[in-house]
Amino acid sequence: MSTTDWLVDPVSEPVTVNLSTDSNGSARELTLSNGLIRRTFRLAPNAATVDLRREDTGVSVLRGVKPEAVAEINGVQVEVGGLKGQPDYAYLDPTWVDDMTADETAFRYVGHTVSEPEAPYEWSPANHSSDDPFPPDGKRLTFGYAAPESLGLQVRAFVHYEMYVGLPALVKWITFRNEDTTDLRIDALATELLAVTEDEKPRLHVESEFAFA
């Protein structure tokens, strides 16, 4: 647990991606951390965020497990990842996760990759901007999901996360790849769904590129 105020004393811990396994050696959980925040994903029977916490306080902000995204594709609403069967949404007991199940109508986790952040556009320091590297130092974690049979489409969903050194923030976005000859239309998309505790809700800040002034 870090007791450093990152605004006063910069935190330089590297971003890590750690994979844990169960007693059979199968992948169990994946944790993305930079010493300031930590996000943990359960990988089976589907991928889902089961913990999101501040490292300075050790307090988790989650009270429930949600899908990683919800999309409306060709008029059909479908979840991406997630787990079902939490008995009480007022709080999340980690022991419940072992008994939770996958929704057969949701996109299912098929694998992940870890890479370095990539610059979304060209940029060079100018005026009074700092000389920090661009793209920032950190890690990109990408989850791949296959469409459920019920959707009737050959499409892959990719959920991307980027975490950076010294910043208690996480970037997330979603891309789709149409592997069918059928036209694919994304009518709506919810990129992040978090069941947050009442105490931590005021401390969570979300920004979107769709700000509309």
Coordinates of C-alpha atoms in Angstrom, one line a residue:
M1 CA 0.0 0.0 0.0
S2 CA 1.4 3.4 -1.0
T3 CA 1.1 6.3 1.5
T4 CA 2.6 8.8 -1.0
D5 CA 0.6 11.8 -2.2
W6 CA 1.2 11.4 -6.0
L7 CA 0.5 15.1 -6.6
V8 CA 3.3 16.1 -4.1
D9 CA 5.8 13.3 -4.6
P10 CA 5.5 11.6 -8.0
V11 CA 5.2 7.8 -8.0
S12 CA 7.5 6.1 -10.4
E13 CA 6.4 2.4 -9.9
P14 CA 6.1 0.6 -13.2
V15 CA 2.8 -0.6 -14.5
T16 CA 2.5 -4.4 -14.0
V17 CA 0.2 -7.0 -15.4
N18 CA 0.2 -10.1 -13.2
L19 CA -1.5 -13.4 -14.0
S20 CA -2.5 -15.8 -11.2
T21 CA -3.5 -19.4 -11.7
D22 CA -5.7 -21.9 -9.8
S23 CA -4.7 -25.2 -8.3
N24 CA -5.0 -26.9 -11.8
G25 CA -2.6 -24.3 -13.3
S26 CA -5.4 -22.6 -15.3
A27 CA -5.5 -18.9 -15.6
R28 CA -7.6 -17.4 -12.8
E29 CA -7.2 -13.7 -12.5
L30 CA -5.3 -10.8 -14.1
T31 CA -4.3 -7.7 -12.2
L32 CA -3.3 -4.4 -13.8
S33 CA -1.6 -2.1 -11.3
N34 CA 0.7 1.0 -11.1
G35 CA 1.1 1.3 -7.3
L36 CA -1.7 3.9 -7.2
I37 CA -4.7 2.0 -8.5
R38 CA -5.3 -1.7 -9.2
R39 CA -7.9 -3.4 -11.4
T40 CA -8.4 -7.2 -11.1
F41 CA -10.2 -9.3 -13.7
R42 CA -11.6 -12.8 -13.2
L43 CA -11.0 -14.7 -16.4
A44 CA -13.3 -17.7 -16.1
P45 CA -16.0 -18.6 -16.9
N46 CA -15.9 -15.2 -18.5
A47 CA -13.8 -12.1 -18.0
A48 CA -15.1 -9.6 -15.5
T49 CA -13.8 -6.8 -13.3
V50 CA -14.0 -8.2 -9.7
D51 CA -11.9 -5.5 -7.9
L52 CA -11.0 -1.9 -8.5
R53 CA -9.2 -0.2 -5.7
R54 CA -6.9 2.6 -4.6
E55 CA -3.6 1.4 -3.4
D56 CA -3.1 4.3 -1.0
T57 CA -6.1 3.3 1.1
G58 CA -6.6 -0.3 0.1
V59 CA -10.3 0.4 -0.3
S60 CA -12.2 -1.2 -3.2
V61 CA -14.7 1.0 -5.0
L62 CA -16.8 -1.9 -6.2
R63 CA -19.9 -3.4 -4.7
G64 CA -20.8 -5.6 -7.6
V65 CA -19.8 -7.3 -10.8
K66 CA -21.0 -5.9 -14.1
P67 CA -20.3 -6.6 -17.8
E68 CA -17.2 -5.0 -19.2
A69 CA -19.4 -3.2 -21.8
V70 CA -22.9 -3.3 -23.3
A71 CA -23.5 -2.9 -27.0
E72 CA -26.5 -2.7 -29.3
I73 CA -25.5 -4.5 -32.5
N74 CA -28.0 -4.6 -35.4
G75 CA -30.7 -3.7 -33.0
V76 CA -29.8 -6.4 -30.4
Q77 CA -28.5 -5.5 -27.0
V78 CA -25.7 -7.7 -25.9
E79 CA -23.3 -7.7 -23.0
V80 CA -19.5 -8.1 -23.3
G81 CA -18.0 -10.3 -20.6
G82 CA -19.3 -10.1 -17.1
L83 CA -20.5 -12.7 -14.6
K84 CA -24.0 -13.5 -13.2
G85 CA -25.3 -14.8 -9.9
Q86 CA -24.1 -12.2 -7.3
P87 CA -26.6 -12.9 -4.4
D88 CA -26.5 -9.3 -3.0
Y89 CA -25.6 -6.1 -4.9
A90 CA -25.2 -4.0 -1.7
Y91 CA -21.6 -5.3 -1.4
L92 CA -19.2 -7.8 -3.0
D93 CA -17.9 -10.7 -1.1
P94 CA -14.9 -12.1 -3.0
T95 CA -15.9 -15.6 -2.1
W96 CA -19.0 -15.3 -4.2
V97 CA -17.1 -14.9 -7.4
D98 CA -16.2 -18.6 -7.5
D99 CA -19.9 -19.5 -7.8
M100 CA -20.8 -16.9 -10.4
T101 CA -21.6 -18.0 -13.9
A102 CA -21.3 -16.8 -17.5
D103 CA -24.2 -15.5 -19.5
E104 CA -24.5 -17.6 -22.7
T105 CA -25.9 -14.6 -24.6
A106 CA -22.9 -12.4 -23.8
F107 CA -19.6 -12.0 -25.7
R108 CA -17.2 -14.6 -24.2
Y109 CA -13.6 -14.0 -23.3
V110 CA -11.2 -15.8 -25.6
G111 CA -7.8 -14.3 -24.7
H112 CA -5.8 -11.2 -24.0
T113 CA -2.6 -9.5 -25.0
V114 CA -0.2 -7.1 -23.2
S115 CA 1.6 -4.4 -25.1
E116 CA 3.0 -0.9 -24.8
P117 CA 0.8 2.2 -25.2
E118 CA 0.7 3.6 -28.7
A119 CA 0.4 7.3 -29.6
P120 CA -3.1 8.0 -31.1
Y121 CA -1.7 11.0 -32.9
E122 CA 1.6 12.9 -33.5
W123 CA 2.6 15.3 -30.7
S124 CA 5.7 17.1 -29.7
P125 CA 6.3 19.2 -26.5
A126 CA 5.7 22.9 -27.1
N127 CA 5.3 26.2 -25.2
H128 CA 5.2 25.3 -21.5
S129 CA 4.4 21.6 -21.8
S130 CA 6.6 19.1 -20.0
D131 CA 9.2 16.9 -21.6
D132 CA 7.3 13.7 -20.5
P133 CA 7.4 10.9 -23.0
F134 CA 4.5 10.5 -25.5
P135 CA 2.9 8.1 -25.5
P136 CA 3.3 7.8 -21.7
D137 CA 5.1 5.0 -20.0
G138 CA 2.7 2.2 -19.1
K139 CA 0.9 -0.9 -20.3
R140 CA -1.9 -1.7 -22.7
L141 CA -4.1 -4.7 -21.9
T142 CA -6.5 -5.9 -24.5
F143 CA -9.2 -8.5 -24.0
G144 CA -10.7 -10.4 -27.0
Y145 CA -14.3 -11.6 -26.9
A146 CA -16.2 -13.8 -29.4
A147 CA -19.8 -13.1 -30.1
P148 CA -22.5 -15.5 -28.7
E149 CA -24.2 -17.9 -31.1
S150 CA -27.5 -16.1 -30.2
L151 CA -26.3 -13.0 -32.0
G152 CA -26.0 -14.8 -35.3
L153 CA -23.0 -12.8 -36.3
Q154 CA -19.3 -13.5 -36.7
V155 CA -17.8 -10.5 -34.8
R156 CA -15.1 -10.0 -32.3
A157 CA -15.1 -7.4 -29.5
F158 CA -11.8 -6.0 -28.2
V159 CA -11.8 -4.1 -24.9
H160 CA -8.6 -2.1 -24.4
Y161 CA -7.3 -0.7 -21.1
E162 CA -4.2 1.5 -20.7
M163 CA -2.6 2.4 -17.4
Y164 CA 0.3 4.8 -17.0
V165 CA 3.2 5.3 -14.6
G166 CA 2.5 7.8 -11.8
L167 CA -1.2 8.5 -12.7
P168 CA -4.2 7.1 -10.8
A169 CA -6.3 6.9 -14.0
L170 CA -7.2 4.3 -16.5
V171 CA -8.1 4.7 -20.2
K172 CA -10.6 2.3 -21.7
W173 CA -12.1 1.9 -25.2
I174 CA -13.7 -0.8 -27.4
T175 CA -13.3 -1.9 -31.0
F176 CA -15.2 -4.4 -33.0
R177 CA -14.0 -6.6 -35.9
N178 CA -16.6 -7.9 -38.4
E179 CA -15.6 -11.4 -39.5
D180 CA -18.8 -12.0 -41.5
T181 CA -20.2 -10.8 -44.8
T182 CA -23.3 -9.5 -43.0
D183 CA -23.4 -5.8 -42.4
L184 CA -22.6 -4.8 -38.9
R185 CA -24.1 -1.7 -37.2
I186 CA -23.3 -0.5 -33.7
D187 CA -26.4 1.4 -32.6
A188 CA -25.3 2.1 -29.0
L189 CA -22.4 1.4 -26.7
A190 CA -21.8 1.6 -23.0
T191 CA -18.0 1.4 -22.5
E192 CA -17.8 1.3 -18.7
L193 CA -20.3 0.0 -16.2
L194 CA -19.2 0.1 -12.5
A195 CA -21.3 -0.8 -9.5
V196 CA -19.6 1.6 -7.1
T197 CA -20.0 1.9 -3.4
E198 CA -21.8 5.0 -2.1
D199 CA -18.7 6.1 -0.1
E200 CA -16.3 5.9 -3.1
K201 CA -18.7 7.3 -5.7
P202 CA -17.8 11.0 -5.1
R203 CA -14.1 10.1 -5.5
L204 CA -14.5 8.5 -9.0
H205 CA -14.2 10.8 -11.9
V206 CA -15.1 9.8 -15.5
E207 CA -14.3 11.7 -18.7
S208 CA -15.3 10.9 -22.3
E209 CA -14.1 12.2 -25.6
F210 CA -17.8 12.8 -26.4
A211 CA -18.1 15.9 -24.3
F212 CA -20.3 17.9 -26.6
A213 CA -18.9 21.2 -25.3

